[in-house]
Amino acid sequence: MFFALDGFLFAGWVVRIPAIKQQTGASASTLGLALLGVSAGAVITMMLTGRLCRRYGSHAVTVACGVLLPLSIALPAQTHSALSLGLVLLVFGAAYGGMNVAMNSAAVDLVAELRRPVMPSFHAAFSLGGMVGAGLGGLVAGGLSASTHLFLLAGVGLLVTAFAGPALLRHRPARTAPEAHTPQSQSQRQPQRKLDPRARRIVVLFGVIALCTAYGEGALADWGALHLEQDLDAHPGLAAAGYALFALTMTIGRLTGTLLLERLGQTRTLVLGGAVAAAGMLLGALAPTAWLALAGFAVTGLGLANIFPVAVGRAGELAGPSGVAAASTLGYGGMLLGPPAIGFLADWFSLPIALTTVALLAAAAAALGYGARNATHA
């Protein structure tokens, strides 16, 4: 439920970016700098969140962020300049980053208990929440102000946290369970100790893979609707549906992610996903019509679906909450780089050309995934 809530709230925000861009009077480049606030706030808090999870438990930190994130989502619609927008997005990004590290740390513990590669299923819930949030946003984009829409999302988020939070708080993660002397729990506690240099390099490698794919997710979230609306003359509702379609195909890809990992293995899943995403984004960025661009977004969603959860899950297996925090921080470095890079490239060249960088980084993720085929922590 917390993964779904995270995706739902984030998608509700991104589909209102065109309206808030108009409200603030920002250009493409200044909007890109303002959007930097989300990723900057997330990256700043991610390493701190890893330490908080070790001290207070990932469940408690998840619930705390489940309160902060809905409260912060109402703020962007109250701004009237790019500067004020960037400042409030720092707050939103801090809550969003904390939520991602905490809930992924909790998920890594559950994956270890189940002893199956089910990490993509949690991220499928995120994508499903994003699909619902973007779909509802598209329906109300023409008739409901951004301020009212985001205020209602804040209320929904607080209600979900009030419902799901107590159940999560009643259960302690297996990593901190009393059975402290079993071999399994000793291995689960081991990531809290200092990593050897080789294991650290492997965590960084998977973090860079996460960076390449988070760049693409952030680009489609922040710029996909603007590309459809401004470059291809799509209706605002259809433009908002672009992210919903992307989230739908990511959901489908992640729901089948466990099967793919069991059938193909980690390396083939990463390489195939990166190659498919690269091809899809070339179509999405350079297509001459909105419908072809939507098809490209859909293919991109399928390709990117399992790369980020596999990378973060692998880092979590190696280093627990610290590994999740490190890989997530590098991953969201992609979102940190993406908004201003695409904004400036859009001003210098065009938004379609800027979006082709998503395809380049997806191809890089495929290459790195192949390079990591022999990476182990043994």
Coordinates of C-alpha atoms in Angstrom, one line a residue:
M1 CA 0.0 0.0 0.0
F2 CA 2.9 2.4 0.7
F3 CA 4.5 1.6 -2.6
A4 CA 1.2 2.3 -4.3
L5 CA 0.6 5.5 -2.4
D6 CA 4.1 6.7 -3.3
G7 CA 3.4 6.2 -7.0
F8 CA -0.2 7.6 -6.8
L9 CA 1.0 10.9 -5.2
F10 CA 4.0 11.3 -7.4
A11 CA 1.9 10.8 -10.5
G12 CA -0.8 13.2 -9.3
W13 CA 1.9 15.9 -9.0
V14 CA 3.6 15.2 -12.4
V15 CA 0.4 15.4 -14.4
R16 CA -0.2 18.9 -13.0
I17 CA 3.3 20.2 -14.1
P18 CA 2.0 21.9 -17.3
A19 CA -0.6 23.8 -15.2
I20 CA 1.9 24.8 -12.6
K21 CA 4.4 25.8 -15.3
Q22 CA 1.8 28.2 -16.7
Q23 CA 0.9 29.4 -13.2
T24 CA 4.6 30.3 -12.4
G25 CA 5.4 31.6 -15.9
A26 CA 8.6 29.5 -16.1
S27 CA 10.5 28.8 -19.3
A28 CA 11.6 25.2 -20.1
S29 CA 15.1 25.8 -18.5
T30 CA 13.9 27.6 -15.4
L31 CA 11.2 24.9 -14.9
G32 CA 14.0 22.3 -15.2
L33 CA 15.9 24.0 -12.4
A34 CA 12.8 24.2 -10.3
L35 CA 12.1 20.5 -10.8
L36 CA 15.7 19.9 -9.6
G37 CA 14.2 20.6 -6.2
V38 CA 12.5 17.2 -6.1
S39 CA 15.6 15.2 -6.8
A40 CA 17.9 17.5 -4.7
G41 CA 15.6 17.1 -1.7
A42 CA 15.4 13.3 -2.3
V43 CA 19.2 12.8 -2.6
I44 CA 19.9 15.0 0.4
T45 CA 17.7 12.9 2.7
M46 CA 18.4 9.4 1.3
M47 CA 21.7 8.6 3.1
L48 CA 20.2 10.0 6.3
T49 CA 17.2 7.8 5.9
G50 CA 19.4 4.7 5.7
R51 CA 20.8 5.6 9.1
L52 CA 17.3 6.3 10.5
C53 CA 16.1 2.9 9.3
R54 CA 19.0 1.2 11.1
R55 CA 18.2 3.0 14.3
Y56 CA 14.4 3.1 14.4
G57 CA 13.5 0.4 11.8
S58 CA 12.3 0.7 8.2
H59 CA 8.7 0.3 9.1
A60 CA 8.6 3.3 11.5
V61 CA 10.4 5.5 9.0
T62 CA 8.1 4.4 6.2
V63 CA 5.0 5.5 8.2
A64 CA 6.6 8.8 9.2
C65 CA 7.3 9.6 5.5
G66 CA 3.8 8.4 4.7
V67 CA 2.6 11.4 6.7
L68 CA 5.1 14.0 5.4
L69 CA 4.7 13.1 1.7
P70 CA 0.9 13.9 1.5
L71 CA 1.4 17.1 3.5
S72 CA 4.1 18.3 1.1
I73 CA 2.3 17.5 -2.1
A74 CA -0.2 20.4 -1.7
L75 CA 2.6 23.0 -1.6
P76 CA 3.6 23.3 -5.3
A77 CA 0.2 24.6 -6.4
Q78 CA 0.5 27.5 -3.9
T79 CA 3.6 29.0 -5.7
H80 CA 3.7 31.7 -8.3
S81 CA 7.4 31.8 -9.3
A82 CA 10.0 29.3 -10.3
L83 CA 12.1 30.1 -7.2
S84 CA 9.3 29.5 -4.8
L85 CA 8.3 26.3 -6.7
G86 CA 11.9 25.0 -6.4
L87 CA 12.0 25.7 -2.7
V88 CA 8.8 23.8 -1.9
L89 CA 9.8 21.0 -4.2
L90 CA 12.8 20.5 -1.9
V91 CA 10.4 19.6 0.9
F92 CA 8.4 17.3 -1.4
G93 CA 11.6 15.7 -2.6
A94 CA 12.9 15.1 0.9
A95 CA 9.7 13.3 1.9
Y96 CA 9.6 11.3 -1.4
G97 CA 13.3 10.2 -1.0
G98 CA 12.8 9.2 2.6
M99 CA 9.8 7.1 1.7
N100 CA 11.6 5.4 -1.2
V101 CA 14.6 4.3 1.0
A102 CA 12.5 3.2 3.9
M103 CA 9.9 1.2 2.0
N104 CA 12.6 -0.4 -0.2
S105 CA 14.5 -1.4 2.9
A106 CA 11.4 -3.0 4.3
A107 CA 10.8 -4.8 1.0
V108 CA 14.4 -6.2 0.9
D109 CA 13.8 -7.8 4.4
L110 CA 10.6 -9.4 3.1
V111 CA 12.4 -10.7 -0.1
A112 CA 15.0 -12.3 2.2
E113 CA 12.3 -14.0 4.2
L114 CA 10.5 -15.3 1.1
R115 CA 13.7 -16.3 -0.7
R116 CA 12.2 -15.5 -4.0
P117 CA 13.1 -12.5 -6.3
V118 CA 9.8 -10.7 -5.7
M119 CA 11.2 -7.2 -5.5
P120 CA 9.6 -6.2 -8.9
S121 CA 6.2 -7.0 -7.3
F122 CA 6.6 -4.1 -4.8
H123 CA 7.6 -1.8 -7.6
A124 CA 4.6 -3.0 -9.6
A125 CA 2.4 -1.6 -6.8
F126 CA 4.3 1.8 -7.2
S127 CA 3.6 1.7 -11.0
L128 CA 0.0 0.7 -10.4
G129 CA -0.4 3.7 -8.1
G130 CA 1.2 5.9 -10.7
M131 CA -1.2 4.7 -13.3
V132 CA -4.2 5.4 -11.2
G133 CA -2.9 8.8 -10.1
A134 CA -2.1 9.8 -13.7
G135 CA -5.3 8.5 -15.0
L136 CA -7.4 10.4 -12.4
G137 CA -5.2 13.4 -13.0
G138 CA -6.0 13.3 -16.7
L139 CA -9.7 13.0 -16.1
V140 CA -9.8 16.1 -13.8
A141 CA -7.1 18.2 -15.6
G142 CA -9.6 20.2 -17.6
G143 CA -12.1 20.9 -14.8
L144 CA -10.3 21.0 -11.5
S145 CA -7.6 23.5 -10.5
A146 CA -4.1 22.2 -9.6
S147 CA -4.5 23.6 -6.1
T148 CA -7.8 21.7 -5.4
H149 CA -6.5 18.5 -7.1
L150 CA -3.3 18.4 -5.0
F151 CA -5.1 19.3 -1.8
L152 CA -7.5 16.3 -2.4
L153 CA -4.5 14.0 -3.0
A154 CA -3.0 15.1 0.3
G155 CA -6.2 14.1 2.1
V156 CA -6.2 10.7 0.4
G157 CA -2.6 10.1 1.3
L158 CA -3.1 10.9 5.0
L159 CA -6.1 8.5 5.0
V160 CA -4.1 5.7 3.5
T161 CA -1.3 6.2 6.0
A162 CA -3.8 6.3 8.9
F163 CA -5.2 3.0 7.7
A164 CA -2.1 1.1 6.7
G165 CA 0.5 2.6 9.2
P166 CA -0.7 0.9 12.4
A167 CA -0.5 -2.6 10.7
L168 CA 3.0 -1.9 9.6
L169 CA 4.1 -0.6 13.0
R170 CA 2.9 -3.7 14.7
H171 CA 5.3 -5.9 12.8
R172 CA 9.1 -5.7 13.2
P173 CA 11.3 -6.5 10.2
A174 CA 12.8 -10.0 10.2
R175 CA 16.3 -8.3 10.2
T176 CA 15.7 -7.1 13.7
A177 CA 13.8 -10.2 15.0
P178 CA 14.8 -11.9 18.2
E179 CA 16.2 -14.9 16.4
A180 CA 19.5 -13.2 16.3
H181 CA 21.8 -16.2 16.4
T182 CA 20.5 -18.3 13.5
P183 CA 22.8 -18.4 10.4
Q184 CA 20.1 -16.6 8.3
S185 CA 19.7 -13.7 10.7
Q186 CA 23.5 -13.4 11.1
S187 CA 23.8 -13.0 7.3
Q188 CA 21.0 -10.5 7.4
R189 CA 22.8 -8.5 10.0
Q190 CA 26.1 -8.7 8.1
P191 CA 25.3 -5.8 5.7
Q192 CA 25.3 -3.4 8.6
R193 CA 29.0 -4.0 9.0
K194 CA 31.5 -2.2 6.9
L195 CA 31.7 -3.4 3.3
D196 CA 34.9 -4.6 1.8
P197 CA 36.0 -2.5 -1.2
R198 CA 34.9 -5.1 -3.8
A199 CA 31.4 -5.2 -2.4
R200 CA 31.3 -1.4 -2.3
R201 CA 32.2 -1.3 -6.0
I202 CA 29.4 -3.7 -6.8
V203 CA 26.9 -1.6 -4.9
V204 CA 28.1 1.5 -6.8
L205 CA 27.8 -0.4 -10.1
F206 CA 24.2 -1.3 -9.4
G207 CA 23.6 2.3 -8.3
V208 CA 24.8 3.6 -11.6
I209 CA 22.4 1.2 -13.4
A210 CA 19.6 2.6 -11.3
L211 CA 20.8 6.1 -12.2
C212 CA 20.5 5.4 -15.9
T213 CA 16.9 4.1 -15.6
A214 CA 15.8 6.7 -13.0
Y215 CA 16.8 9.3 -15.5
G216 CA 14.3 7.9 -17.9
E217 CA 11.5 7.5 -15.4
G218 CA 12.0 11.1 -14.2
A219 CA 12.2 12.4 -17.8
L220 CA 8.9 10.9 -18.8
A221 CA 7.3 12.0 -15.5
D222 CA 8.5 15.6 -15.8
W223 CA 8.6 16.2 -19.6
G224 CA 6.4 13.5 -21.2
A225 CA 3.1 15.4 -20.8
L226 CA 4.8 18.7 -22.1
H227 CA 6.2 16.9 -25.1
L228 CA 2.8 15.5 -26.1
E229 CA 1.0 18.8 -25.4
Q230 CA 3.5 21.3 -26.8
D231 CA 5.3 19.4 -29.6
L232 CA 2.5 17.1 -30.8
D233 CA -0.6 19.3 -30.0
A234 CA -2.2 16.7 -27.8
H235 CA -5.2 17.6 -25.6
P236 CA -4.2 18.1 -21.9
G237 CA -6.1 15.0 -21.0
L238 CA -4.3 12.9 -23.6
A239 CA -1.0 14.4 -22.6
A240 CA -1.6 13.3 -19.0
A241 CA -2.6 9.9 -20.2
G242 CA 0.9 9.5 -21.6
Y243 CA 2.4 9.0 -18.2
A244 CA -0.6 6.8 -17.2
L245 CA 0.2 4.5 -20.2
F246 CA 3.9 4.5 -19.3
A247 CA 2.9 3.5 -15.7
L248 CA 0.5 0.8 -16.9
T249 CA 3.2 -0.9 -19.0
M250 CA 5.7 -0.6 -16.1
T251 CA 3.1 -2.3 -13.9
I252 CA 2.6 -5.1 -16.3
G253 CA 6.4 -5.5 -16.7
R254 CA 6.9 -5.6 -12.9
L255 CA 4.1 -8.0 -12.3
T256 CA 5.9 -10.4 -14.6
G257 CA 9.3 -9.4 -13.2
T258 CA 9.6 -12.3 -10.8
L259 CA 8.9 -14.8 -13.6
L260 CA 11.4 -13.1 -15.8
L261 CA 14.1 -13.2 -13.2
E262 CA 13.4 -16.9 -12.5
R263 CA 13.4 -17.8 -16.2
L264 CA 16.1 -15.4 -17.6
G265 CA 18.2 -14.5 -14.7
Q266 CA 19.4 -11.1 -13.6
T267 CA 21.8 -10.3 -16.4
R268 CA 19.4 -11.1 -19.3
T269 CA 16.6 -9.2 -17.6
L270 CA 18.8 -6.1 -17.3
V271 CA 20.2 -6.3 -20.8
L272 CA 16.8 -7.0 -22.5
G273 CA 15.1 -4.3 -20.5
G274 CA 17.7 -1.7 -21.4
A275 CA 17.6 -2.5 -25.1
V276 CA 13.8 -2.5 -25.2
A277 CA 13.6 0.8 -23.3
A278 CA 16.2 2.4 -25.7
A279 CA 14.2 1.4 -28.8
G280 CA 10.9 2.6 -27.2
M281 CA 12.2 6.0 -26.2
L282 CA 13.6 6.7 -29.6
L283 CA 10.1 6.2 -31.0
G284 CA 8.5 8.2 -28.2
A285 CA 10.9 11.1 -28.6
L286 CA 11.0 11.3 -32.4
A287 CA 7.5 10.1 -33.5
P288 CA 5.6 12.6 -35.7
T289 CA 2.2 11.9 -34.0
A290 CA 1.0 11.8 -30.4
W291 CA -0.4 8.2 -30.9
L292 CA 3.0 6.9 -32.1
A293 CA 4.7 8.7 -29.2
L294 CA 2.3 7.1 -26.8
A295 CA 3.3 3.7 -28.2
G296 CA 6.9 4.5 -27.7
F297 CA 6.2 5.5 -24.1
A298 CA 4.4 2.2 -23.6
V299 CA 7.4 0.2 -24.9
T300 CA 9.8 2.3 -22.8
G301 CA 7.7 1.4 -19.7
L302 CA 8.0 -2.3 -20.4
G303 CA 11.8 -2.0 -20.9
L304 CA 12.5 0.1 -17.8
A305 CA 10.1 -1.9 -15.6
N306 CA 12.5 -4.2 -13.8
I307 CA 15.9 -2.6 -14.0
F308 CA 15.6 -0.2 -11.1
P309 CA 14.0 -2.8 -8.6
V310 CA 16.6 -5.4 -9.6
A311 CA 19.5 -2.9 -9.0
V312 CA 18.2 -1.6 -5.7
G313 CA 17.3 -5.1 -4.5
R314 CA 20.8 -6.4 -5.3
A315 CA 22.4 -3.5 -3.4
G316 CA 20.1 -4.2 -0.5
E317 CA 21.1 -7.8 -0.4
L318 CA 24.7 -6.7 -0.2
A319 CA 24.4 -3.9 2.3
G320 CA 20.9 -3.7 3.9
P321 CA 19.4 -0.2 4.3
S322 CA 22.8 1.4 3.6
G323 CA 23.0 -0.4 0.3
V324 CA 19.4 0.6 -0.6
A325 CA 20.3 4.2 0.4
A326 CA 23.5 4.2 -1.7
A327 CA 21.9 2.7 -4.8
S328 CA 18.8 4.9 -4.4
T329 CA 20.9 8.0 -4.0
L330 CA 22.9 7.2 -7.1
G331 CA 19.6 6.3 -8.9
Y332 CA 17.9 9.6 -8.0
G333 CA 21.1 11.3 -9.1
G334 CA 19.6 10.4 -12.5
M335 CA 16.5 12.4 -11.6
L336 CA 18.8 15.1 -10.2
L337 CA 20.6 15.3 -13.6
G338 CA 17.5 14.8 -15.8
P339 CA 15.3 17.8 -15.2
P340 CA 17.8 20.6 -15.8
A341 CA 19.7 18.6 -18.5
I342 CA 16.5 18.1 -20.6
G343 CA 15.3 21.6 -19.9
F344 CA 18.6 23.2 -21.2
L345 CA 18.8 20.8 -24.1
A346 CA 15.2 21.6 -25.0
D347 CA 16.0 25.3 -25.1
W348 CA 19.2 24.8 -27.1
F349 CA 17.8 22.2 -29.5
S350 CA 14.3 20.9 -29.0
L351 CA 12.4 18.8 -26.4
P352 CA 12.3 15.7 -28.7
I353 CA 16.0 15.8 -29.2
A354 CA 16.5 16.2 -25.4
L355 CA 14.4 13.2 -24.7
T356 CA 16.6 10.9 -26.9
T357 CA 19.1 11.1 -24.0
V358 CA 16.8 8.7 -22.2
A359 CA 17.4 6.1 -24.9
L360 CA 21.2 6.6 -24.7
L361 CA 21.2 6.0 -20.9
A362 CA 18.9 3.0 -21.2
A363 CA 21.4 1.5 -23.7
A364 CA 24.1 2.3 -21.2
A365 CA 22.1 0.4 -18.4
A366 CA 22.0 -2.6 -20.7
A367 CA 25.7 -2.5 -21.3
L368 CA 26.4 -2.1 -17.5
G369 CA 24.0 -4.9 -16.7
Y370 CA 25.9 -7.2 -19.1
G371 CA 29.2 -6.0 -17.5
A372 CA 27.8 -6.9 -14.1
R373 CA 27.0 -10.5 -15.1
N374 CA 29.8 -12.0 -13.0
A375 CA 29.5 -9.5 -10.1
T376 CA 29.0 -11.3 -6.8
H377 CA 29.7 -10.4 -3.2
A378 CA 31.5 -13.7 -2.5

